[in-house]
Short mmCIF file of C-alpha atoms in Angstrom, two decimals:
data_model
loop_
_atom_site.label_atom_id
_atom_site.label_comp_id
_atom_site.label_asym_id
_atom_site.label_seq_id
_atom_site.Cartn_x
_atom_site.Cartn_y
_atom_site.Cartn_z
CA UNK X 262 0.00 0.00 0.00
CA UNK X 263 1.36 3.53 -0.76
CA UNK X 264 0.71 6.21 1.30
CA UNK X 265 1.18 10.07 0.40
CA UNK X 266 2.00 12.57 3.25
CA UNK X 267 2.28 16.45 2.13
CA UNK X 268 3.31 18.99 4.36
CA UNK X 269 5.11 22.36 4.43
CA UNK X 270 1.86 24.41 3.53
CA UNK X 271 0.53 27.17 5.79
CA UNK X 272 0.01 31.11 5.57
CA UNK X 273 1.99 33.45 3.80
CA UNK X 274 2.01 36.89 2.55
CA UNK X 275 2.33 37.86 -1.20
CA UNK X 276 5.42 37.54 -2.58
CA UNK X 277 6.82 34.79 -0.09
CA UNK X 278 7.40 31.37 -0.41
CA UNK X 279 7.30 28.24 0.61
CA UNK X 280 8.17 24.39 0.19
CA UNK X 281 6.51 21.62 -0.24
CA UNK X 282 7.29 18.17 0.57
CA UNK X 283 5.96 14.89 -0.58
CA UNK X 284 6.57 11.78 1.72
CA UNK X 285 5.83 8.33 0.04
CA UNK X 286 5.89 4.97 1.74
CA UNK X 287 6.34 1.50 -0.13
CA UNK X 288 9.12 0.87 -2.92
CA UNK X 289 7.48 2.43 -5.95
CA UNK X 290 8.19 6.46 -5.66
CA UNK X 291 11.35 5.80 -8.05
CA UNK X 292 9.29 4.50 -10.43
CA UNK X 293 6.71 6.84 -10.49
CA UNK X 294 6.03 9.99 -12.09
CA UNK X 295 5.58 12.74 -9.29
CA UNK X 296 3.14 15.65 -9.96
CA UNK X 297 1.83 18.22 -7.69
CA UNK X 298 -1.94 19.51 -8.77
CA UNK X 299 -4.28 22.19 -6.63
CA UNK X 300 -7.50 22.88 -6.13
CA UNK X 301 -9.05 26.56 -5.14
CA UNK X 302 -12.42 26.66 -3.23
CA UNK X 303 -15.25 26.60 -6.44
CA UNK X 304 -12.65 25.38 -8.67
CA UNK X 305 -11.53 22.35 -10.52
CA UNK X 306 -8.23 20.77 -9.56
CA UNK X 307 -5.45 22.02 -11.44
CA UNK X 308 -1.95 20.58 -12.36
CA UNK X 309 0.90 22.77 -10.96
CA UNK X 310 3.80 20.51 -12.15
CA UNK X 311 5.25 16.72 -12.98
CA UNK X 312 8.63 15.47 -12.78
CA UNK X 313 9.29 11.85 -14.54
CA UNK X 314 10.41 9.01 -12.17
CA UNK X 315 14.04 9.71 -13.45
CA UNK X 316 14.42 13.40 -12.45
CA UNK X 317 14.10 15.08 -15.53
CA UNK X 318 11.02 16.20 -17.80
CA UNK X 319 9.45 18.56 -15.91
CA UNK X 320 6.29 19.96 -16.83
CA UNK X 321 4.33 23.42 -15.01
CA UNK X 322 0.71 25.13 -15.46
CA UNK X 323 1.15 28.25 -17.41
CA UNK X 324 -0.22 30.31 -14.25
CA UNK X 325 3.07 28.96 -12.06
CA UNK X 326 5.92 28.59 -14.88
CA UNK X 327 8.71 30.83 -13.54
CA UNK X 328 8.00 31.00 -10.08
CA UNK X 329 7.37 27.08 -9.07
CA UNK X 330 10.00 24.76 -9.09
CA UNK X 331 9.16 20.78 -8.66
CA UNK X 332 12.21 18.25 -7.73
CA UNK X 333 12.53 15.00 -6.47
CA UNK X 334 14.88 12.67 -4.37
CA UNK X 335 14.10 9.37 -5.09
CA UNK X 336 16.86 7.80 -2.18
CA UNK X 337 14.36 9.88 0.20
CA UNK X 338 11.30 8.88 -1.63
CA UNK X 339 10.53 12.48 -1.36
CA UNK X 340 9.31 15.34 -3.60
CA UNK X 341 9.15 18.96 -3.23
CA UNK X 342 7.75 22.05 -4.65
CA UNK X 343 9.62 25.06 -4.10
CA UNK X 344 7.31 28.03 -4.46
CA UNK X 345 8.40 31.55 -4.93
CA UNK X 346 7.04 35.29 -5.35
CA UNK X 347 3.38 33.26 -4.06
CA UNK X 348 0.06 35.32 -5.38
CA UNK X 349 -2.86 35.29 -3.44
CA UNK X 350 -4.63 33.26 -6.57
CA UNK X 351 -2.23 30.51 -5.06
CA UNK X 352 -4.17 29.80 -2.52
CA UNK X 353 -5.45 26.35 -2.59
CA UNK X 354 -5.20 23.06 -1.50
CA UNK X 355 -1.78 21.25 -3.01
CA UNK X 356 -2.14 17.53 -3.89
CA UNK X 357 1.07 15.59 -4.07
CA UNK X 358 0.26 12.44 -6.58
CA UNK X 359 2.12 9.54 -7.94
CA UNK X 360 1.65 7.09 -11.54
CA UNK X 361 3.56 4.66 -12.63
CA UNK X 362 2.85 1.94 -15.25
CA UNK X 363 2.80 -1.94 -14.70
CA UNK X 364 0.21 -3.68 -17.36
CA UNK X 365 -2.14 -1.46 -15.58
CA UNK X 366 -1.90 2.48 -14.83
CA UNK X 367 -1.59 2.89 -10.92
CA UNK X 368 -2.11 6.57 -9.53
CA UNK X 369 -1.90 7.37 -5.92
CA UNK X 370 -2.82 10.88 -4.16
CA UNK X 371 -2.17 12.63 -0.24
CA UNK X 372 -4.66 14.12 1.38
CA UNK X 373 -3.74 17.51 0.66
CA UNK X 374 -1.65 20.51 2.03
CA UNK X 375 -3.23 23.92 3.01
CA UNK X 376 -1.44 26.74 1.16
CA UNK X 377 -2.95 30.56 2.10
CA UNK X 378 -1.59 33.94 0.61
CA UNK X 379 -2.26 36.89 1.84
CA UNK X 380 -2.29 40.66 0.11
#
């Protein structure tokens, strides 16, 4: 069973950042392609970024390119979004999520991370 623990959210003002982390349990995080999505209150969930299992390939959502930056350790079985010069349209809940490919698709999400900017 894989679990997905976020954390590093919380309350900023505009213009600050923060970090988010990704915890994964079981053996398949090296594997797996690593993405971070959000979701605002009234609004559909979002991606932000994906990083392939390997490191490289990223990927961002226009509204975050420049300013978000997603990396991975896979001896940790960690991943992490670094986000700078935050916006108050940031503010959302951040979903760390995991896919990876074995005859079947398997996709595994956290239960979400709290991320508030302020003006």
């Amino acid at each position: 069973q894989v679990q997905l623990v976020e954390s590093g959210g919380g309350l900023v003002q505009s213009g600050g950042s923060l970090r988010l982390s990704c915890a994964a349990s079981g053996s398949i995080f090296s594997i797996s392609a690593l993405g971070w999505y959000r979701q605002a209150p009234g609004k559909q969930r979002e991606l932000v970024a994906t990083i392939r299992s390997s490191g490289g390939g990223t990927n961002y959502g226009d509204s975050v390119k420049g300013r978000f930056t997603i990396s991975r350790d896979n001896a940790k079985n960690t991943g992490y979004l670094q986000m700078d010069s935050l916006k108050p349209e940031d503010t959302a809940i951040y979903y760390c999520n995991l896919q990876y490919t074995a005859i079947k698709r398997y996709e595994y999400w956290g239960q979400g991370t709290q991320v508030t900017v302020s003006t």
